[in-house]
Coordinates of C-alpha atoms and ligand atoms in Angstrom, one line a residue:
X1 CA 0.0 0.0 0.0
X2 CA 2.8 2.4 1.0
X3 CA 4.6 1.6 -2.3
X4 CA 1.5 2.3 -4.4
X5 CA 1.0 5.6 -2.7
X6 CA 4.7 6.5 -2.9
X7 CA 4.8 5.9 -6.6
X8 CA 1.5 7.8 -7.1
X9 CA 3.0 10.8 -5.2
X10 CA 6.2 10.6 -7.2
X11 CA 4.5 10.4 -10.6
X12 CA 2.2 13.3 -9.7
X13 CA 5.1 15.4 -8.5
X14 CA 6.9 14.6 -11.8
X15 CA 3.8 15.7 -13.7
X16 CA 4.1 19.0 -12.0
X17 CA 7.9 19.6 -11.9
X18 CA 9.7 17.3 -14.4
X19 CA 7.5 15.1 -16.6
X20 CA 10.3 12.7 -17.5
X21 CA 11.5 12.1 -14.0
X22 CA 8.7 10.0 -12.4
X23 CA 10.0 7.0 -10.5
X24 CA 8.4 4.5 -12.9
X25 CA 9.5 6.6 -15.9
X26 CA 13.2 6.7 -14.9
X27 CA 13.3 2.9 -14.1
X28 CA 11.6 2.3 -17.5
X29 CA 14.0 4.7 -19.3
X30 CA 17.0 2.9 -17.7
X31 CA 15.7 -0.5 -18.8
X32 CA 15.3 0.8 -22.4
X33 CA 18.9 1.9 -22.5
X34 CA 20.2 -1.3 -20.9
X35 CA 17.9 -3.8 -22.6
X36 CA 19.8 -6.2 -24.9
X37 CA 19.0 -5.7 -28.5
X38 CA 16.9 -8.9 -29.0
X39 CA 14.7 -7.8 -26.1
X40 CA 14.2 -4.4 -27.6
X41 CA 13.6 -5.8 -31.0
X42 CA 11.0 -8.2 -29.6
X43 CA 9.2 -5.4 -27.9
X44 CA 9.0 -3.1 -30.9
X45 CA 7.9 -6.1 -33.1
X46 CA 5.3 -7.7 -30.9
X47 CA 4.0 -4.7 -28.9
X48 CA 4.5 -2.0 -31.4
X49 CA 3.6 1.5 -30.1
X50 CA 2.1 -0.2 -26.9
X51 CA 5.6 -1.3 -25.8
X52 CA 6.1 1.8 -23.6
X53 CA 2.8 1.5 -21.5
X54 CA 3.5 -2.3 -21.2
X55 CA 7.0 -1.6 -19.9
X56 CA 5.8 0.9 -17.3
X57 CA 3.0 -1.5 -16.2
X58 CA 5.6 -4.3 -15.8
X59 CA 7.8 -2.1 -13.6
X60 CA 4.8 -1.2 -11.4
X61 CA 3.8 -4.9 -11.0
X62 CA 7.4 -6.0 -10.1
X63 CA 7.5 -3.1 -7.6
X64 CA 4.2 -4.2 -6.0
X65 CA 5.5 -7.8 -5.8
X66 CA 8.6 -6.6 -3.9
X67 CA 6.6 -4.3 -1.7
X68 CA 4.1 -7.1 -0.9
X69 CA 7.0 -9.4 0.2
X70 CA 8.4 -6.6 2.4
X71 CA 5.0 -5.9 3.8
X72 CA 4.5 -9.6 4.8
X73 CA 7.9 -9.7 6.5
X74 CA 7.3 -6.3 8.2
X75 CA 5.6 -7.3 11.4
X76 CA 8.2 -9.8 12.3
X77 CA 11.3 -8.0 11.1
X78 CA 10.5 -4.3 11.3
X79 CA 14.1 -3.1 11.0
X80 CA 15.0 -5.2 8.0
X81 CA 11.8 -4.3 6.3
X82 CA 12.3 -0.6 6.9
X83 CA 15.8 -0.9 5.4
X84 CA 14.4 -2.8 2.4
X85 CA 11.8 -0.1 1.9
X86 CA 14.5 2.6 1.9
X87 CA 16.7 0.5 -0.5
X88 CA 13.7 0.1 -2.9
X89 CA 12.9 3.8 -2.7
X90 CA 16.5 4.7 -3.4
X91 CA 16.6 2.9 -6.7
X92 CA 14.7 5.5 -8.8
X93 CA 16.5 8.3 -6.9
X94 CA 19.9 6.9 -8.0
X95 CA 18.7 6.2 -11.5
X96 CA 17.1 9.6 -11.9
X97 CA 20.4 11.3 -11.1
X98 CA 22.3 8.9 -13.4
X99 CA 20.2 9.8 -16.4
X100 CA 22.2 11.8 -19.0
X101 CA 21.8 15.5 -18.5
X102 CA 20.1 15.1 -15.1
X103 CA 19.9 18.1 -12.7
X104 CA 18.7 18.4 -9.1
X105 CA 15.1 18.7 -10.3
X106 CA 15.2 15.2 -11.7
X107 CA 15.7 13.9 -8.1
X108 CA 12.6 15.7 -6.7
X109 CA 9.9 13.1 -7.7
X110 CA 12.0 10.2 -6.5
X111 CA 12.8 12.0 -3.2
X112 CA 9.0 12.4 -2.7
X113 CA 8.6 8.8 -3.5
X114 CA 11.2 7.8 -1.0
X115 CA 9.8 10.0 1.8
X116 CA 6.2 8.9 1.2
X117 CA 7.2 5.3 1.0
X118 CA 9.2 5.2 4.2
X119 CA 6.8 7.3 6.1
X120 CA 3.8 5.4 4.8
X121 CA 5.3 2.1 5.6
X122 CA 6.3 2.9 9.2
X123 CA 2.9 4.5 9.8
X124 CA 1.1 1.5 8.6
X125 CA 3.3 -0.9 10.4
X126 CA 2.9 1.0 13.7
X127 CA -0.8 1.0 13.3
X128 CA -0.8 -2.8 12.7
X129 CA 1.2 -3.4 15.7
X130 CA -0.8 -1.1 17.9
X131 CA -4.1 -2.7 16.9
X132 CA -3.0 -6.3 17.3
X133 CA 0.2 -6.5 19.4
X134 CA 3.4 -7.8 18.0
X135 CA 2.5 -11.5 18.0
X136 CA -0.9 -11.2 16.5
X137 CA 0.2 -8.8 13.8
X138 CA 0.1 -11.3 11.1
X139 CA -3.4 -12.4 12.0
X140 CA -4.5 -8.8 12.0
X141 CA -3.5 -8.6 8.4
X142 CA -6.5 -10.7 7.6
X143 CA -8.9 -8.4 9.2
X144 CA -7.4 -5.3 7.6
X145 CA -7.3 -6.9 4.2
X146 CA -10.4 -5.2 2.8
X147 CA -9.1 -1.7 3.9
X148 CA -5.7 -2.7 2.3
X149 CA -7.2 -3.7 -1.0
X150 CA -9.2 -0.5 -1.2
X151 CA -6.2 1.6 -0.4
X152 CA -4.1 -0.4 -2.9
X153 CA -6.7 0.3 -5.5
X154 CA -6.7 4.0 -4.7
X155 CA -2.9 4.0 -4.8
X156 CA -2.9 2.3 -8.2
X157 CA -5.4 4.8 -9.6
X158 CA -3.4 7.7 -8.2
X159 CA -0.2 6.3 -9.8
X160 CA -2.0 5.9 -13.1
X161 CA -3.4 9.4 -12.7
X162 CA 0.2 10.7 -12.2
X163 CA 1.3 9.0 -15.4
X164 CA -1.6 10.3 -17.3
X165 CA -1.0 13.7 -15.7
X166 CA 2.5 13.9 -17.1
X167 CA 1.1 13.1 -20.5
X168 CA -1.7 15.7 -20.2
X169 CA 0.7 18.4 -19.1
X170 CA 2.8 17.6 -22.1
X171 CA -0.1 17.8 -24.5
X172 CA -1.2 21.1 -23.0
X173 CA 2.3 22.4 -24.0
X174 CA 1.7 20.9 -27.4
X175 CA -1.1 23.4 -28.1
X176 CA -0.1 26.5 -30.0
X177 CA 1.6 28.3 -27.1
X178 CA 3.5 31.5 -27.6
X179 CA 6.5 31.2 -29.9
X180 CA 5.1 28.2 -31.8
X181 CA 4.6 29.4 -35.3
X182 CA 3.6 30.9 -37.6
X183 CA 5.9 29.0 -39.9
X184 CA 7.9 31.0 -42.4
X185 CA 6.9 30.5 -46.1
X186 CA 9.4 28.3 -47.9
X187 CA 11.9 30.0 -50.2
X188 CA 11.5 26.9 -52.3
X189 CA 8.0 25.3 -52.0
X190 CA 7.6 21.6 -52.5
X191 CA 6.8 20.6 -56.1
X192 CA 3.3 19.2 -56.3
X193 CA 3.3 15.4 -56.6
X194 CA 1.7 14.3 -59.9
X195 CA -2.0 13.7 -59.3
X196 CA -1.5 10.1 -60.5
X197 CA 0.8 9.3 -57.5
X198 CA -2.2 8.5 -55.5
X199 CA -4.3 5.5 -56.6
X200 CA -8.0 5.5 -55.7
X201 CA -8.9 3.5 -52.6
X202 CA -5.2 3.0 -51.6
X203 CA -3.0 4.0 -48.6
X204 CA -2.8 7.8 -48.5
X205 CA 0.2 9.0 -50.5
X206 CA 0.9 11.6 -47.8
X207 CA 0.5 10.3 -44.3
X208 CA -1.3 12.5 -41.7
X209 CA 0.6 13.6 -38.6
X210 CA -1.8 11.5 -36.5
X211 CA -1.2 8.3 -38.6
X212 CA 2.6 8.9 -39.0
X213 CA 4.5 6.0 -37.2
X214 CA 6.5 7.0 -34.1
X215 CA 9.7 5.2 -33.0
X216 CA 12.0 6.6 -30.3
X217 CA 13.4 5.9 -26.8
X218 CA 11.4 8.6 -25.0
X219 CA 9.0 7.3 -22.4
X220 CA 7.5 10.8 -21.9
X221 CA 7.3 13.0 -25.0
X222 CA 9.8 15.7 -24.6
X223 CA 8.3 19.2 -24.8
X224 CA 10.5 22.3 -24.9
X225 CA 9.5 25.9 -24.8
X226 CA 11.1 27.4 -27.9
X227 CA 12.3 30.3 -25.8
X228 CA 14.4 28.0 -23.7
X229 CA 15.9 26.2 -26.8
X230 CA 19.1 26.7 -28.8
X231 CA 20.7 24.8 -31.6
X232 CA 24.5 24.6 -31.4
X233 CA 26.5 23.7 -34.5
X234 CA 30.1 23.0 -33.8
X235 CA 32.9 20.5 -34.0
X236 CA 35.4 20.6 -36.8
X237 CA 34.1 23.9 -38.2
X238 CA 35.7 27.4 -38.8
X239 CA 32.7 29.4 -37.3
X240 CA 30.6 27.6 -34.7
X241 CA 27.1 28.7 -34.6
X242 CA 24.4 29.0 -32.0
X243 CA 20.8 29.6 -33.2
X244 CA 17.7 30.5 -31.3
X245 CA 14.4 29.2 -32.5
X246 CA 13.7 32.6 -34.2
X247 CA 17.2 32.6 -35.8
X248 CA 16.5 29.2 -37.2
X249 CA 13.1 30.3 -38.6
X250 CA 14.8 33.2 -40.4
X251 CA 17.1 31.0 -42.5
X252 CA 16.2 30.0 -46.0
X253 CA 13.6 27.2 -46.0
X254 CA 12.8 24.4 -48.4
X255 CA 9.7 22.3 -48.4
X256 CA 9.9 18.7 -49.6
X257 CA 7.8 15.5 -49.7
X258 CA 10.0 12.7 -48.3
X259 CA 9.3 9.2 -47.2
X260 CA 10.9 8.1 -43.9
X261 CA 11.4 4.5 -42.8
X262 CA 12.5 2.8 -39.6
X263 CA 15.1 0.1 -39.6
X264 CA 12.9 -1.8 -37.2
X265 CA 10.2 -2.2 -39.9
X266 CA 9.6 -5.8 -40.6
X267 CA 8.8 -7.0 -44.2
X268 CA 5.2 -5.8 -44.7
X269 CA 5.4 -3.6 -41.6
X270 CA 3.9 -0.1 -40.8
X271 CA 7.0 1.9 -39.8
X272 CA 7.1 3.9 -43.0
X273 CA 5.4 7.2 -43.9
X274 CA 5.5 10.2 -46.2
X275 CA 5.2 13.8 -45.0
X276 CA 5.7 17.3 -46.3
X277 CA 8.7 18.7 -44.4
X278 CA 9.7 22.3 -44.1
X279 CA 13.3 23.1 -43.1
X280 CA 16.7 24.6 -43.6
X281 CA 18.9 22.7 -46.1
X282 CA 22.0 21.3 -44.6
X283 CA 24.1 22.8 -47.4
X284 CA 23.1 26.2 -46.0
X285 CA 24.4 25.3 -42.6
X286 CA 27.6 23.7 -43.9
X287 CA 28.3 27.0 -45.8
X288 CA 27.7 29.2 -42.8
X289 CA 29.9 27.3 -40.3
X290 CA 32.7 26.3 -42.8
X291 CA 33.2 22.6 -42.3
X292 CA 36.8 21.6 -42.2
X293 CA 38.6 18.9 -44.2
X294 CA 38.6 15.4 -42.6
X295 CA 35.0 15.5 -41.4
X296 CA 33.2 12.2 -42.3
X297 CA 30.5 12.1 -39.6
X298 CA 27.6 14.4 -38.5
X299 CA 27.0 13.6 -34.9
X300 CA 23.7 15.0 -33.7
X301 CA 22.6 15.3 -30.1
X302 CA 19.0 15.3 -28.7
X303 CA 17.9 16.9 -25.5
X304 CA 16.0 13.7 -24.8
X305 CA 17.9 11.2 -22.6
X306 CA 21.3 11.8 -24.2
X307 CA 20.2 10.2 -27.5
X308 CA 22.8 10.7 -30.2
X309 CA 22.8 9.8 -33.9
X310 CA 25.5 9.3 -36.5
X311 CA 25.0 10.4 -40.1
X312 CA 27.6 10.1 -42.9
X313 CA 28.8 13.6 -43.8
X314 CA 28.6 12.6 -47.5
X315 CA 24.8 12.2 -47.2
X316 CA 24.2 15.7 -45.9
X317 CA 26.6 17.4 -48.3
X318 CA 26.0 15.7 -51.7
X319 CA 23.1 17.9 -52.7
X320 CA 20.2 15.7 -51.7
X321 CA 17.4 17.4 -49.6
X322 CA 19.0 16.8 -46.2
X323 CA 17.4 19.3 -43.8
X324 CA 16.8 20.7 -40.3
X325 CA 13.1 20.4 -40.1
X326 CA 10.7 22.8 -38.3
X327 CA 7.4 22.0 -40.0
X328 CA 5.5 18.9 -41.0
X329 CA 2.5 18.8 -43.3
X330 CA 2.1 22.5 -43.1
X331 CA 2.0 22.6 -39.3
X332 CA 4.6 23.4 -36.7
X333 CA 6.6 20.2 -36.1
X334 CA 4.6 18.3 -33.3
X335 CA 6.3 17.4 -30.1
X336 CA 6.1 13.7 -30.8
X337 CA 8.0 14.2 -34.1
X338 CA 10.7 16.3 -32.6
X339 CA 9.7 19.9 -31.8
X340 CA 11.5 22.4 -32.0
X341 CA 13.6 20.9 -34.7
X342 CA 14.7 17.5 -36.1
X343 CA 16.9 16.3 -38.9
X344 CA 15.9 14.5 -42.0
X345 CA 18.1 12.9 -44.7
X346 CA 16.4 11.2 -47.6
X347 CA 17.6 7.7 -48.2
X348 CA 18.8 6.8 -44.7
X349 CA 17.0 4.9 -42.0
X350 CA 15.6 7.1 -39.2
X351 CA 18.2 6.0 -36.5
X352 CA 21.1 7.4 -38.7
X353 CA 19.4 10.5 -40.0
X354 CA 16.3 11.8 -38.3
X355 CA 17.3 13.0 -34.9
X356 CA 14.3 14.5 -33.1
X357 CA 14.4 17.1 -30.3
X358 CA 17.7 18.3 -31.8
X359 CA 20.0 20.5 -29.7
X360 CA 23.5 20.1 -31.2
X361 CA 25.0 19.2 -34.5
X362 CA 28.7 18.3 -34.3
X363 CA 30.8 17.9 -37.4
X364 CA 33.3 15.2 -36.5
X365 CA 34.9 11.9 -37.5
X366 CA 33.7 8.3 -37.1
X367 CA 36.8 7.5 -35.0
X368 CA 36.0 10.2 -32.5
X369 CA 32.3 9.6 -31.5
X370 CA 30.0 6.6 -31.5
X371 CA 26.2 7.1 -31.5
X372 CA 23.5 5.6 -29.3
X373 CA 22.4 2.7 -31.6
X374 CA 25.9 2.1 -33.0
X375 CA 27.1 1.4 -29.4
X376 CA 24.3 -1.2 -29.3
X377 CA 25.4 -3.1 -32.3
X378 CA 23.3 -1.6 -35.1
X379 CA 25.0 -0.8 -38.4
X380 CA 27.1 2.3 -38.6
X381 CA 25.8 3.3 -42.0
X382 CA 22.3 2.3 -42.9
X383 CA 20.8 3.2 -46.3
X384 CA 17.1 2.3 -46.5
X385 CA 16.7 -1.1 -48.2
X386 CA 14.4 -1.5 -51.1
X387 CA 11.0 -2.8 -49.9
X388 CA 7.5 -3.4 -51.3
X389 CA 4.2 -4.1 -49.5
X390 CA 0.8 -5.4 -50.4
X391 CA -1.9 -3.1 -48.8
X392 CA -4.9 -4.3 -50.7
X393 CA -6.3 -6.7 -49.8
X394 CA -5.2 -7.0 -46.2
X395 CA -3.6 -10.2 -45.3
X396 CA -6.3 -13.0 -45.2
X397 CA -8.7 -10.5 -46.7
X398 CA -11.1 -10.7 -49.6
X399 CA -10.8 -9.0 -53.0
X400 CA -13.7 -6.8 -54.2
X401 CA -15.4 -9.0 -56.7
X402 CA -16.7 -6.0 -58.7
X403 CA -13.1 -4.6 -59.2
X404 CA -10.6 -7.3 -58.2
X405 CA -7.2 -5.6 -57.8
X406 CA -4.1 -6.1 -55.7
X407 CA -2.3 -2.9 -54.7
X408 CA 0.4 -1.5 -52.5
X409 CA 3.5 0.7 -52.1
X410 CA 7.2 0.2 -52.7
X411 CA 10.1 2.3 -51.6
X412 CA 13.9 2.7 -52.2
X413 CA 14.5 6.2 -51.0
X414 CA 17.1 8.1 -53.0
X415 CA 17.3 5.4 -55.6
X416 CA 13.7 5.4 -56.7
X417 CA 11.4 2.5 -57.8
X418 CA 11.8 1.3 -61.3
X419 CA 9.7 -1.9 -61.3
X420 CA 7.3 -3.8 -59.1
X421 CA 6.4 -7.5 -59.8
X422 CA 3.8 -9.7 -58.3
X423 CA 3.5 -13.4 -58.3
X424 CA 0.1 -15.1 -57.7
X425 CA 0.4 -18.7 -56.3
X426 CA 3.1 -20.4 -58.3
X427 CA 2.5 -18.4 -61.5
X428 CA 5.0 -16.3 -63.4
X429 CA 6.2 -13.0 -62.0
X430 CA 4.1 -10.3 -63.6
X431 CA 4.9 -6.6 -63.8
X432 CA 2.5 -4.4 -61.7
X433 CA 1.3 -1.1 -63.0
X434 CA 3.1 1.8 -61.3
X435 CA 1.4 5.0 -60.1
X436 CA 3.0 8.2 -61.3
X437 CA 6.6 8.8 -60.0
X438 CA 6.8 11.6 -57.4
X439 CA 10.6 11.4 -57.2
X440 CA 13.3 9.1 -55.9
X441 CA 12.9 10.1 -52.3
X442 CA 9.3 9.0 -52.2
X443 CA 7.5 5.8 -52.1
X444 CA 5.5 4.7 -55.2
X445 CA 2.1 3.0 -55.4
X446 CA 1.4 0.0 -57.6
X447 CA -1.5 -2.1 -58.6
X448 CA -2.4 -5.2 -60.6
X449 CA -5.9 -6.3 -61.7
X450 CA -6.6 -9.8 -60.6
X451 CA -8.0 -12.3 -63.2
X452 CA -7.8 -15.5 -61.3
X453 CA -10.4 -18.0 -60.2
X454 CA -12.5 -17.7 -57.1
X455 CA -11.0 -19.3 -54.0
X456 CA -8.0 -19.0 -51.8
X457 CA -4.7 -17.6 -53.3
X458 CA -1.3 -16.4 -52.3
X459 CA 0.5 -13.3 -53.6
X460 CA 4.1 -12.1 -53.3
X461 CA 5.6 -8.8 -54.3
X462 CA 9.1 -7.6 -55.1
X463 CA 10.5 -4.3 -56.2
X464 CA 13.5 -3.2 -58.3
X465 CA 15.2 0.1 -57.5
X466 CA 16.4 2.8 -59.8
X467 CA 19.9 1.2 -59.9
X468 CA 18.4 -2.0 -61.3
X469 CA 18.7 -4.1 -58.2
X470 CA 15.8 -6.3 -57.2
X471 CA 14.9 -7.1 -53.6
X472 CA 16.5 -10.4 -52.5
X473 CA 14.1 -13.2 -51.7
X474 CA 15.9 -14.4 -48.6
X475 CA 14.4 -13.0 -45.4
X476 CA 16.5 -11.3 -42.7
X477 CA 15.5 -9.8 -39.4
X478 CA 15.7 -6.1 -38.8
X479 CA 18.9 -6.3 -36.9
X480 CA 21.5 -4.9 -37.6
X481 CA 20.7 -3.0 -40.8
X482 CA 17.1 -3.6 -41.8
X483 CA 14.8 -6.4 -43.0
X484 CA 15.1 -8.1 -46.4
X485 CA 12.7 -10.4 -48.2
X486 CA 9.4 -10.4 -50.1
X487 CA 6.1 -9.5 -48.6
X488 CA 3.6 -12.3 -49.0
X489 CA -0.1 -12.6 -48.2
X490 CA -3.0 -15.0 -48.4
X491 CA -6.3 -13.8 -49.8
X492 CA -9.6 -14.9 -51.1
X493 CA -11.3 -14.2 -54.4
X494 CA -15.1 -14.4 -53.7
X495 CA -17.4 -16.4 -56.0
Ligands
MTE501 N1 15.9 12.1 -30.1 C1 15.5 11.0 -30.8 N2 15.4 11.0 -32.2 C2 15.1 10.0 -32.9 C3 14.9 8.7 -32.3 C4 15.0 8.6 -30.8 O1 14.8 7.6 -30.2 N3 15.3 9.8 -30.2 N4 14.5 7.6 -33.0 C5 14.9 7.7 -34.4 C6 14.2 6.6 -35.2 S1 14.8 5.0 -34.9 C7 13.3 6.8 -36.2 S2 12.8 5.6 -37.2 C8 12.8 8.2 -36.4 C9 11.2 8.1 -36.3 O2 10.7 9.4 -36.5 P1 9.1 9.6 -36.2 O3 8.9 9.1 -34.8 O4 8.9 11.1 -36.3 O5 8.4 8.8 -37.2 O6 13.2 9.1 -35.4 C10 14.6 9.0 -35.1 N5 14.9 10.1 -34.3
MO502 MO1 14.0 3.7 -36.4

C-alpha cells in the first residue's frame, strides 16, 4: 500500500515539476537503454507502439510484488523491512540522477517517492502493531485486508493518474503556445506530386501527422518551450554557430515531400510514412559554419535522454534534400515528431538520420564519436533497403469481386522505384502497373488487376530500385541494418 501511494506521489510530482523524472519513468528509461538488442527488437515487433505502457506497467507490477514481500515480513522484522523499503525507494533516486543530463530537479519526484514510501510504511506498520500487538500482527493482516485492498486500488489509480498527468501536461504544452509558429513561407516550395501518384482506394500518398508512425526511446514525450531552446552547430568547423528558434526560422527554408522509414520495420510492416517537411537545407548550414577537411560524420545530439545519432557527412553534403526540419504537413513540427527541430536525410533509416528534439550538431569523425544505436550493435551506415508491401487486400482479406485488384506501395529512397512485380500462387512474376513517379525520395504506389479463379490464393511482391537491383528473396530480421525479403499474403477471391 505504501509503495503504491509512494509511486503515485512521485508520478504526480513529476507531472508538475519534471514530466520525464517520475519513479516509474526513470526505471523504464534505464531499462530501455540497458535492454539487450533482442529484447528491444522483440518489444518493438510484438508490442508496437504499446511497448512503452506495457514496460511501465511491468515495472509497477514488479515493484508491487517486492513491496508485498516486504509488507509480509514487516511485522516480524521491522528493522530489516524498513531498510528494504529505503533501499527500494533509493533505486529511482539513483537512476534519476544517473540519467544523461540530469539536474537536481530530476531527483525531486524520486525523493518524494522515498519519503512517502518510508513514512507510509512505518505509519502502517505502527498501526498494525498497535491494533493487534506484535505477536498477532500477522493475524491482524487478515482483518485489515479489505481496507488494504481498497487503499491499494486508490494508490494504483493515483499512480496511473500521475502517469496520465505527465502526458496531459505535455499535450497542453503541445497546443499553439506563444512562440510556436507561424511558420515561415518556404523560399523553395515543394513541387506538387503528380495527381496520379495517389491510386484510388489506396493507402494515402501523404501520411497524416496522426497516422505517422512513431519510434523513439522517449517514455515521456519531450516538450520544450522554444524560448528555452538553442541549436548549437560546432565541432570541426571554422565558425561555430548557436541559433535561437527565431534565428532558425529566419534562415532560407525548403519544403519537400519525403518518405521516412524505420530500420525496425519488418517486411510488410507499418513503420514507413510520407510527410511534407519544411526546413533549412543542410548545405546552407555547412556553408555558414565552414566545415573543415577530414570531417566524415555528422554527430547529432538530442535533449531527450542523451540520445545521439551518427550520419555520414557525405549524405548531408552531396546535394540531396537533407534538412533541419521545423514544419510537418504545413504545421509546426509536433512534439512527438521532434519539436522544436529535427533532422531528415532522404535515403537513410531514421536512426542514422532523423534526430528529433535536436539541440546540437557536431561535425566530426567516425573515429571520435559513437552514436547511441551504434554502441548497441546496429550498423554504422544504414541506407534504406528496397521494400514493397501489399496493402490491398489486407492479409487474409477478400478481393472486391466487382473490381478485383491487388495494390500496395514500394520504396527505395534516394534510388527510386523502377519496377514492381507480383507473383500469384506459383504463376509467373508479372509486372505491376506503377502509379506516377513523385521522385526518388518518395514511395511509389502500384496495382495489378486480378483475373484468377474464385477461392484462396497467395500473392508475393518484389521491387526493383532505380539502380536496377531487385529485392532479394531471402528473409533477414531487422537487426543490424534492416529487413530483407518479399512480402507475401494469403487472400480470397469471392465467387
Ligand atoms: N531524439 C531521438 N530522435 C530519434 C529517435 C529517438 O529515439 N530519439 N528515433 C529515431 C528513429 S529509430 C526513427 S525511425 C525516427 C522516427 O521518427 P518519427 O517518430 O517522427 O516517425 O526518429 C529517429 N529520431
Ligand atoms: Mo528507427
